Short mmCIF file of C-alpha atoms in Angstrom, two decimals:
data_model
loop_
_atom_site.label_atom_id
_atom_site.label_comp_id
_atom_site.label_asym_id
_atom_site.label_seq_id
_atom_site.Cartn_x
_atom_site.Cartn_y
_atom_site.Cartn_z
CA MET A 1 156.97 80.54 120.39
CA VAL A 2 154.31 82.55 118.49
CA ASN A 3 151.90 84.56 120.39
CA ARG A 4 148.55 83.50 119.07
CA TYR A 5 146.91 86.37 120.91
CA ASN A 6 148.96 89.18 119.31
CA PRO A 7 146.92 92.41 119.59
CA ARG A 8 148.14 93.69 116.23
CA ARG A 9 147.07 90.41 114.57
CA ARG A 10 143.69 90.50 116.14
CA LEU A 11 143.22 94.19 115.02
CA ARG A 12 144.20 93.30 111.43
CA ARG A 13 141.74 90.30 111.51
CA ARG A 14 138.98 92.62 112.75
CA LEU A 15 139.59 95.20 110.07
CA HIS A 16 139.72 92.53 107.35
CA GLU A 17 136.34 91.17 108.51
CA LYS A 18 134.79 94.61 108.53
CA LYS A 19 136.14 95.42 105.09
CA ARG A 20 134.75 92.02 103.85
CA ALA A 21 131.33 92.63 105.40
CA LYS A 22 131.22 96.07 103.69
CA ASP A 23 131.86 94.40 100.40
CA LEU A 24 128.99 91.92 100.75
CA ILE A 25 126.62 94.23 98.88
CA SER A 26 129.04 95.04 96.13
CA SER A 27 129.54 91.31 95.62
CA LEU A 28 125.93 90.75 94.80
CA PRO A 29 125.05 90.16 91.07
CA ASP A 30 124.37 93.24 88.81
CA GLU A 31 120.64 92.34 88.50
CA ILE A 32 120.23 92.59 92.42
CA LEU A 33 122.18 95.83 92.56
CA LEU A 34 120.06 97.27 89.69
CA HIS A 35 116.91 96.21 91.57
CA ILE A 36 118.07 97.99 94.75
CA ILE A 37 118.91 101.28 93.15
CA SER A 38 115.89 101.34 91.02
CA PHE A 39 114.04 102.33 94.29
CA THR A 40 116.15 105.48 94.89
CA PRO A 41 115.87 108.95 93.03
CA THR A 42 118.00 108.78 89.98
CA LYS A 43 120.29 111.61 91.28
CA PHE A 44 121.41 109.41 94.18
CA ALA A 45 121.66 106.41 91.97
CA ILE A 46 124.14 108.23 89.75
CA ARG A 47 126.08 109.12 92.92
CA THR A 48 126.66 105.49 93.55
CA SER A 49 129.15 105.58 90.69
CA LEU A 50 131.56 107.24 93.07
CA LEU A 51 131.69 104.23 95.55
CA SER A 52 134.22 102.14 93.80
CA LYS A 53 135.16 100.81 90.37
CA ARG A 54 132.50 98.04 90.86
CA TRP A 55 129.66 100.51 91.19
CA ARG A 56 130.83 103.02 88.39
CA TYR A 57 128.53 101.82 85.68
CA ILE A 58 125.91 99.91 87.54
CA TRP A 59 123.33 102.67 87.50
CA CYS A 60 123.58 102.88 83.67
CA ASP A 61 121.40 99.87 83.22
CA THR A 62 118.68 100.55 85.72
CA PRO A 63 115.32 100.20 83.95
CA SER A 64 113.87 103.11 85.95
CA LEU A 65 114.65 106.89 85.93
CA SER A 66 113.06 109.45 88.18
CA PHE A 67 113.89 113.13 88.31
CA SER A 68 112.04 115.51 90.73
CA ASN A 69 112.55 119.26 90.87
CA CYS A 70 116.26 119.04 89.93
CA ARG A 71 117.92 121.41 87.55
CA GLN A 72 120.70 120.12 85.09
CA ARG A 73 122.89 122.04 82.76
CA PRO A 74 122.73 121.02 79.10
CA ALA A 75 126.26 119.48 79.37
CA SER A 76 125.14 117.42 82.36
CA ILE A 77 122.08 116.11 80.51
CA GLU A 78 124.23 115.15 77.61
CA LYS A 79 126.66 113.21 79.75
CA THR A 80 123.83 111.48 81.66
CA GLN A 81 122.09 110.18 78.60
CA MET A 82 125.21 109.12 76.97
CA CYS A 83 126.17 106.94 79.95
CA TYR A 84 122.75 105.37 80.16
CA THR A 85 122.75 102.01 78.38
CA ALA A 86 119.60 100.28 79.17
CA PRO A 87 117.97 99.34 75.78
CA LYS A 88 114.38 99.51 77.28
CA MET A 89 113.08 101.84 80.03
CA LYS A 90 110.30 100.37 82.20
CA TYR A 91 109.56 103.49 84.02
CA PHE A 92 110.36 107.21 83.64
CA ARG A 93 109.12 110.18 85.89
CA LEU A 94 109.72 113.72 85.35
CA LYS A 95 108.39 116.29 87.85
CA ASN A 96 109.59 119.77 87.42
CA ASN A 97 108.65 123.52 87.28
CA LEU A 98 108.69 124.98 83.78
CA LYS A 99 110.42 128.17 84.60
CA ASN A 100 113.85 127.98 82.90
CA ASN A 101 113.69 124.30 82.39
CA ASN A 102 112.06 124.16 78.96
CA TYR A 103 115.05 122.73 77.19
CA TYR A 104 115.71 120.25 80.12
CA ILE A 105 112.06 118.91 79.99
CA LYS A 106 111.90 118.34 76.19
CA LYS A 107 115.33 116.75 76.14
CA TRP A 108 114.33 114.11 78.66
CA ILE A 109 110.86 113.44 77.14
CA THR A 110 112.52 112.83 73.78
CA PHE A 111 115.17 110.60 75.42
CA ALA A 112 112.52 108.48 77.30
CA MET A 113 110.56 107.95 74.13
CA SER A 114 113.61 106.89 72.18
CA ARG A 115 114.30 104.11 74.92
CA ASN A 116 110.77 102.69 74.37
CA VAL A 117 109.57 103.67 77.78
CA VAL A 118 106.62 101.44 79.13
CA ASN A 119 105.33 103.67 82.04
CA LEU A 120 105.86 107.39 81.82
CA SER A 121 104.65 110.01 84.28
CA LEU A 122 105.10 113.74 83.32
CA GLU A 123 104.38 116.43 85.83
CA VAL A 124 105.18 119.94 84.52
CA TYR A 125 104.09 123.05 86.63
CA GLY A 126 103.50 126.22 84.65
CA THR A 127 101.75 127.19 81.36
CA GLY A 128 102.81 127.34 77.79
CA PHE A 129 104.75 124.24 77.50
CA GLU A 130 104.51 122.58 74.12
CA ILE A 131 105.07 118.70 74.13
CA PRO A 132 107.36 117.56 71.36
CA ALA A 133 105.40 115.91 68.37
CA SER A 134 107.42 112.75 68.69
CA PHE A 135 105.88 112.18 72.01
CA PHE A 136 102.38 111.31 70.54
CA ILE A 137 103.87 108.60 68.31
CA ASN A 138 105.19 105.58 70.38
CA SER A 139 104.36 101.92 70.22
CA SER A 140 105.74 100.77 73.55
CA ILE A 141 104.16 102.90 76.09
CA LYS A 142 101.36 101.21 78.17
CA GLN A 143 100.79 103.62 81.13
CA LEU A 144 100.87 107.40 80.82
CA ASN A 145 100.25 110.11 83.43
CA ILE A 146 100.32 113.73 82.13
CA HIS A 147 100.03 116.57 84.63
CA LEU A 148 100.38 119.65 82.56
CA ALA A 149 98.52 122.93 82.22
CA SER A 150 98.66 123.14 78.50
CA SER A 151 96.32 122.94 75.40
CA TYR A 152 96.24 119.79 73.37
CA ASN A 153 95.54 120.16 69.56
CA HIS A 154 97.76 117.40 67.87
CA CYS A 155 96.08 115.72 65.07
CA LEU A 156 98.15 112.58 64.92
CA VAL A 157 98.18 110.19 67.89
CA SER A 158 99.50 106.71 67.80
CA TRP A 159 99.75 104.84 71.21
CA PRO A 160 98.78 101.16 70.22
CA SER A 161 100.03 99.65 73.31
CA LEU A 162 98.53 102.24 75.80
CA LYS A 163 96.15 100.75 78.39
CA LYS A 164 96.00 103.38 81.10
CA LEU A 165 95.90 107.04 80.65
CA SER A 166 95.54 109.86 83.31
CA LEU A 167 95.31 113.33 82.30
CA ARG A 168 95.30 116.22 84.70
CA LEU A 169 94.88 120.09 83.95
CA CYS A 170 94.98 119.45 80.29
CA ARG A 171 92.90 121.52 77.91
CA PHE A 172 91.31 120.15 74.80
CA ARG A 173 90.24 122.24 71.80
CA TYR A 174 87.01 121.12 70.02
CA GLY A 175 87.20 117.48 68.91
CA SER A 176 90.80 117.04 70.16
CA ILE A 177 89.85 114.63 72.92
CA ALA A 178 88.28 112.35 70.28
CA LYS A 179 91.35 112.46 68.04
CA LEU A 180 93.59 111.65 71.17
CA LEU A 181 91.29 108.51 72.21
CA SER A 182 91.30 107.41 68.49
CA GLY A 183 94.99 106.81 68.73
CA CYS A 184 94.78 104.51 71.72
CA PRO A 185 92.78 101.36 70.39
CA ASN A 186 93.65 99.26 73.37
CA LEU A 187 92.87 101.80 76.25
CA GLU A 188 91.34 100.04 79.20
CA CYS A 189 91.36 103.04 81.80
CA LEU A 190 90.93 106.63 81.25
CA THR A 191 91.10 109.22 84.26
CA LEU A 192 90.48 112.86 83.75
CA TYR A 193 91.28 115.35 86.53
CA SER A 194 90.31 119.04 86.18
CA CYS A 195 90.71 118.88 82.29
CA LYS A 196 88.87 121.89 80.61
CA ASP A 197 86.86 122.30 77.47
CA ILE A 198 85.80 118.66 77.26
CA LYS A 199 82.25 117.98 75.82
CA ALA A 200 80.92 114.86 77.22
CA ASP A 201 78.79 112.62 75.10
CA PHE A 202 76.36 111.64 77.81
CA PRO A 203 74.37 109.05 75.73
CA GLN A 204 77.59 107.21 74.95
CA LEU A 205 78.90 107.47 78.52
CA GLN A 206 75.63 105.98 79.75
CA ALA A 207 75.86 103.16 77.39
CA MET A 208 79.37 102.29 78.47
CA VAL A 209 78.62 102.60 82.17
CA LEU A 210 75.46 100.26 81.94
CA GLU A 211 77.34 97.79 79.83
CA MET A 212 80.04 97.72 82.40
CA LEU A 213 77.42 97.36 85.21
CA GLU A 214 75.92 94.42 83.43
CA LYS A 215 79.22 92.66 83.38
CA LEU A 216 79.49 93.01 87.18
CA GLN A 217 76.25 91.35 88.02
CA ASN A 218 77.67 88.51 89.87
CA VAL A 219 80.46 90.52 91.74
CA GLU A 220 79.84 90.49 95.54
CA LYS A 221 81.84 93.67 96.35
CA LEU A 222 81.70 96.79 94.37
CA THR A 223 83.10 100.41 94.64
CA PHE A 224 81.67 103.27 92.53
CA GLY A 225 82.91 106.92 92.26
CA GLY A 226 80.87 110.14 92.14
CA ASN A 227 81.05 110.60 88.31
CA PHE A 228 79.99 107.02 87.59
CA LEU A 229 76.87 107.56 89.86
CA GLN A 230 76.10 110.76 88.10
CA ILE A 231 76.01 108.89 84.80
CA LEU A 232 73.85 106.18 86.37
CA SER A 233 71.52 108.86 87.64
CA LEU A 234 71.13 110.35 83.98
CA ALA A 235 70.38 106.82 82.71
CA GLU A 236 67.67 106.46 85.47
CA VAL A 237 66.21 109.81 84.62
CA ARG A 238 65.98 108.62 80.99
CA GLY A 239 64.30 105.50 81.95
CA VAL A 240 67.03 103.14 80.87
CA PRO A 241 66.78 99.68 82.62
CA PHE A 242 69.26 98.70 85.06
CA PRO A 243 70.47 95.07 85.59
CA MET A 244 69.99 93.16 88.86
CA LEU A 245 73.07 92.89 91.02
CA LYS A 246 74.29 90.17 93.54
CA VAL A 247 76.47 92.62 95.30
CA LYS A 248 76.81 91.98 99.09
CA THR A 249 79.24 94.85 99.97
CA LEU A 250 78.90 98.22 98.29
CA ILE A 251 81.15 101.25 98.74
CA LEU A 252 80.06 104.76 97.24
CA GLU A 253 82.80 107.39 97.03
CA THR A 254 80.69 110.49 96.34
CA VAL A 255 79.88 113.97 97.26
CA ILE A 256 76.49 114.26 99.03
CA PHE A 257 74.38 116.28 96.63
CA GLN A 258 71.29 115.84 94.55
CA TYR A 259 73.06 114.70 91.31
CA VAL A 260 73.65 111.15 92.46
CA ILE A 261 70.29 110.57 94.02
CA PRO A 262 68.52 108.83 91.07
CA GLY A 263 71.50 106.49 90.43
CA ILE A 264 71.94 105.48 93.89
CA GLU A 265 68.31 104.86 94.38
CA ARG A 266 68.02 102.41 91.48
CA LEU A 267 71.40 100.72 92.47
CA LEU A 268 70.20 100.03 95.99
CA GLN A 269 66.72 98.85 94.78
CA ASN A 270 68.42 96.44 92.37
CA SER A 271 70.73 94.98 95.13
CA PHE A 272 68.52 92.60 97.04
CA GLU A 273 71.40 90.74 98.63
CA LEU A 274 73.24 93.89 99.97
CA LYS A 275 74.43 93.39 103.55
CA LYS A 276 77.23 96.10 104.04
CA LEU A 277 77.09 99.74 102.74
CA MET A 278 79.92 102.21 103.12
CA VAL A 279 79.53 105.95 101.90
CA ARG A 280 82.85 107.83 101.78
CA ALA A 281 81.41 111.27 101.44
CA ARG A 282 84.40 113.25 100.21
CA ASP A 283 85.35 115.63 97.45
CA CYS A 284 86.04 113.76 94.31
CA ASN A 285 85.97 113.90 90.55
CA THR A 286 82.42 114.90 89.66
CA ILE A 287 80.82 116.23 86.45
CA PRO A 288 79.77 119.92 86.88
CA GLY A 289 76.08 120.21 87.69
CA SER A 290 75.76 122.77 85.00
CA TYR A 291 76.70 120.20 82.33
CA LEU A 292 74.06 117.87 83.64
CA THR A 293 71.30 120.53 83.83
CA ASN A 294 72.11 121.79 80.18
CA TYR A 295 71.77 118.09 79.03
CA LEU A 296 68.53 117.60 80.62
CA ASP A 297 67.24 121.01 79.22
CA SER A 298 68.28 119.67 75.80
CA LEU A 299 65.96 116.76 76.24
CA GLY A 300 63.01 118.88 77.37
CA LEU A 301 63.33 117.66 81.00
CA ASP A 302 62.83 119.67 84.19
CA PRO A 303 66.06 119.36 86.23
CA ASN A 304 64.34 120.36 89.36
CA ILE A 305 62.07 117.23 89.14
CA CYS A 306 64.68 114.89 87.68
CA TRP A 307 67.06 114.98 90.70
CA ARG A 308 64.53 114.10 93.21
CA SER A 309 63.95 110.57 94.78
CA GLU A 310 60.85 108.63 93.74
CA ASP A 311 59.01 109.95 96.74
CA GLY A 312 60.34 113.50 96.39
CA LYS A 313 61.28 113.58 100.17
CA VAL A 314 65.07 113.64 100.05
CA ILE A 315 66.37 117.06 100.97
CA LEU A 316 69.73 117.59 99.16
CA ASN A 317 71.71 120.59 98.01
CA LYS A 318 72.88 121.46 94.49
CA SER A 319 76.36 122.41 95.56
CA HIS A 320 78.82 120.11 97.47
CA ARG A 321 80.04 123.11 99.36
CA ASN A 322 76.93 123.94 101.32
CA ILE A 323 76.45 120.84 103.49
CA GLU A 324 74.20 120.96 106.41
CA THR A 325 73.12 118.47 108.99
CA LYS A 326 69.74 117.93 107.53
CA HIS A 327 71.41 116.92 104.23
CA VAL A 328 73.41 114.11 105.70
CA THR A 329 70.27 113.03 107.74
CA SER A 330 68.15 113.05 104.75
CA PHE A 331 70.69 111.01 102.64
CA ILE A 332 71.01 108.31 105.29
CA GLU A 333 67.25 108.04 105.63
CA PHE A 334 66.92 107.65 101.85
CA MET A 335 69.56 104.75 101.69
CA LEU A 336 67.86 102.93 104.63
CA LYS A 337 64.52 103.25 102.78
CA ASN A 338 65.93 101.67 99.63
CA THR A 339 67.63 98.66 101.26
CA LYS A 340 65.78 95.50 102.44
CA SER A 341 68.46 93.16 103.67
CA LEU A 342 71.17 95.67 104.97
CA ASP A 343 72.90 94.78 108.23
CA GLN A 344 75.61 97.41 108.44
CA MET A 345 76.00 101.03 107.15
CA VAL A 346 79.15 103.25 107.59
CA VAL A 347 79.11 106.89 106.69
CA GLN A 348 82.67 108.34 106.43
CA LEU A 349 82.83 112.11 106.43
CA ASP A 350 85.79 114.10 105.38
CA GLU A 351 87.02 117.48 106.71
CA ARG A 352 84.19 119.35 104.85
CA TYR A 353 81.72 117.96 107.37
CA ILE A 354 83.82 118.66 110.45
CA SER A 355 81.65 121.81 111.03
CA LEU A 356 78.57 119.69 111.55
CA LYS A 357 77.74 118.93 115.08
CA PHE A 358 77.91 115.22 115.50
CA LYS A 359 75.77 115.02 118.55
CA ASP A 360 72.96 116.89 116.83
CA LEU A 361 73.44 114.64 113.73
CA VAL A 362 73.30 111.33 115.61
CA GLN A 363 70.11 112.59 117.38
CA THR A 364 68.41 113.11 114.00
CA LEU A 365 69.26 109.68 112.59
CA PRO A 366 66.34 107.36 112.00
CA ASN A 367 65.87 104.35 114.53
CA ASN A 368 66.36 101.19 112.74
CA ASN A 369 66.83 98.00 114.93
CA ASN A 370 67.90 95.83 112.01
CA VAL A 371 70.79 98.02 110.80
CA SER A 372 73.93 99.28 112.71
CA ILE A 373 74.89 102.72 111.69
CA ALA A 374 78.41 104.22 112.25
CA LEU A 375 79.63 107.73 111.48
CA SER A 376 83.24 108.34 111.08
CA THR A 377 85.79 111.06 110.10
CA LYS A 378 88.58 108.56 109.73
CA PRO A 379 89.18 106.14 106.98
CA MET A 380 87.84 102.71 107.80
CA ILE A 381 88.76 99.45 106.25
CA LEU A 382 86.39 96.43 105.70
CA GLY A 383 87.81 94.38 108.49
CA GLU A 384 86.81 97.24 111.05
CA TRP A 385 83.14 96.89 110.12
#
């Protein structure tokens, strides 16, 4: 008679079940496995080729590659690129220090471009790196992020599909930014972080900003950044008419200083239906005050008068570094005065304002029974209002 409860048989069955459970992932279709490993750094994705024969070439077809602070020998780069078989690359990210990695970085940039990359992020730390000329001619790239302390002076640029461009620490010689943008006929979003030697065409920027504002007339929730508000301020100083807005919730992400006052004042006055106002007073991308002052000087305008509010009573500083309690108080009073239907106001202060004594600040705020005012040093979402 066969013993159905044989311990050895039971053990073999358990081992078989465990082995089968371990292989459940391997039994998934290639498309799902590729999707899984696309979320891991490429160096780990490549290591999956050691798991089994089933995994040996899975990573080779992943549409995304990401290398961060990893050094490869030339032979290793050649081998990796030879194994990679995906015909089109959706995303490629390269983050590395330039020191002793010049060959490695250029090799990967050229390779990504040859695979018709759609979304490219290039972060190179160090100076003196020259981007290959082939980088500037590509018909497939749609989103590009460049973080590179280097000068740009290429004459020929052709990125016909590019829609989103972000540049950080780049330097542009005279006229080179215009040449760069002329090669991006379908560009929808341009972001510049700490880029030097760019000469701003303020009249053109004003026209673009006001045209954008006009298209947003019926939007009920809007968020504006500091540089946008500065351009609005220039337009207001020059007497350019503003459209009326139906916005009900307005978020302003700006430094508290004089260069945003005229724009905010007109924005609030033209928003009759505004109910909720949030100010995220934080360090953000702003146009240097000296640029704005020089522009007003060229028009024969007095900067000391132009940056004042209509009643001239707002007390604000020229620098975003020297913030005092009186500046915050004056700013809040100014906003309350220019809103008629406001119910709630939130002023969110970052670490720059920690030195301010909140008790003293609260005591100096104006009394307004119709508006609830909240001061915060922590990020708040709309649902918390």
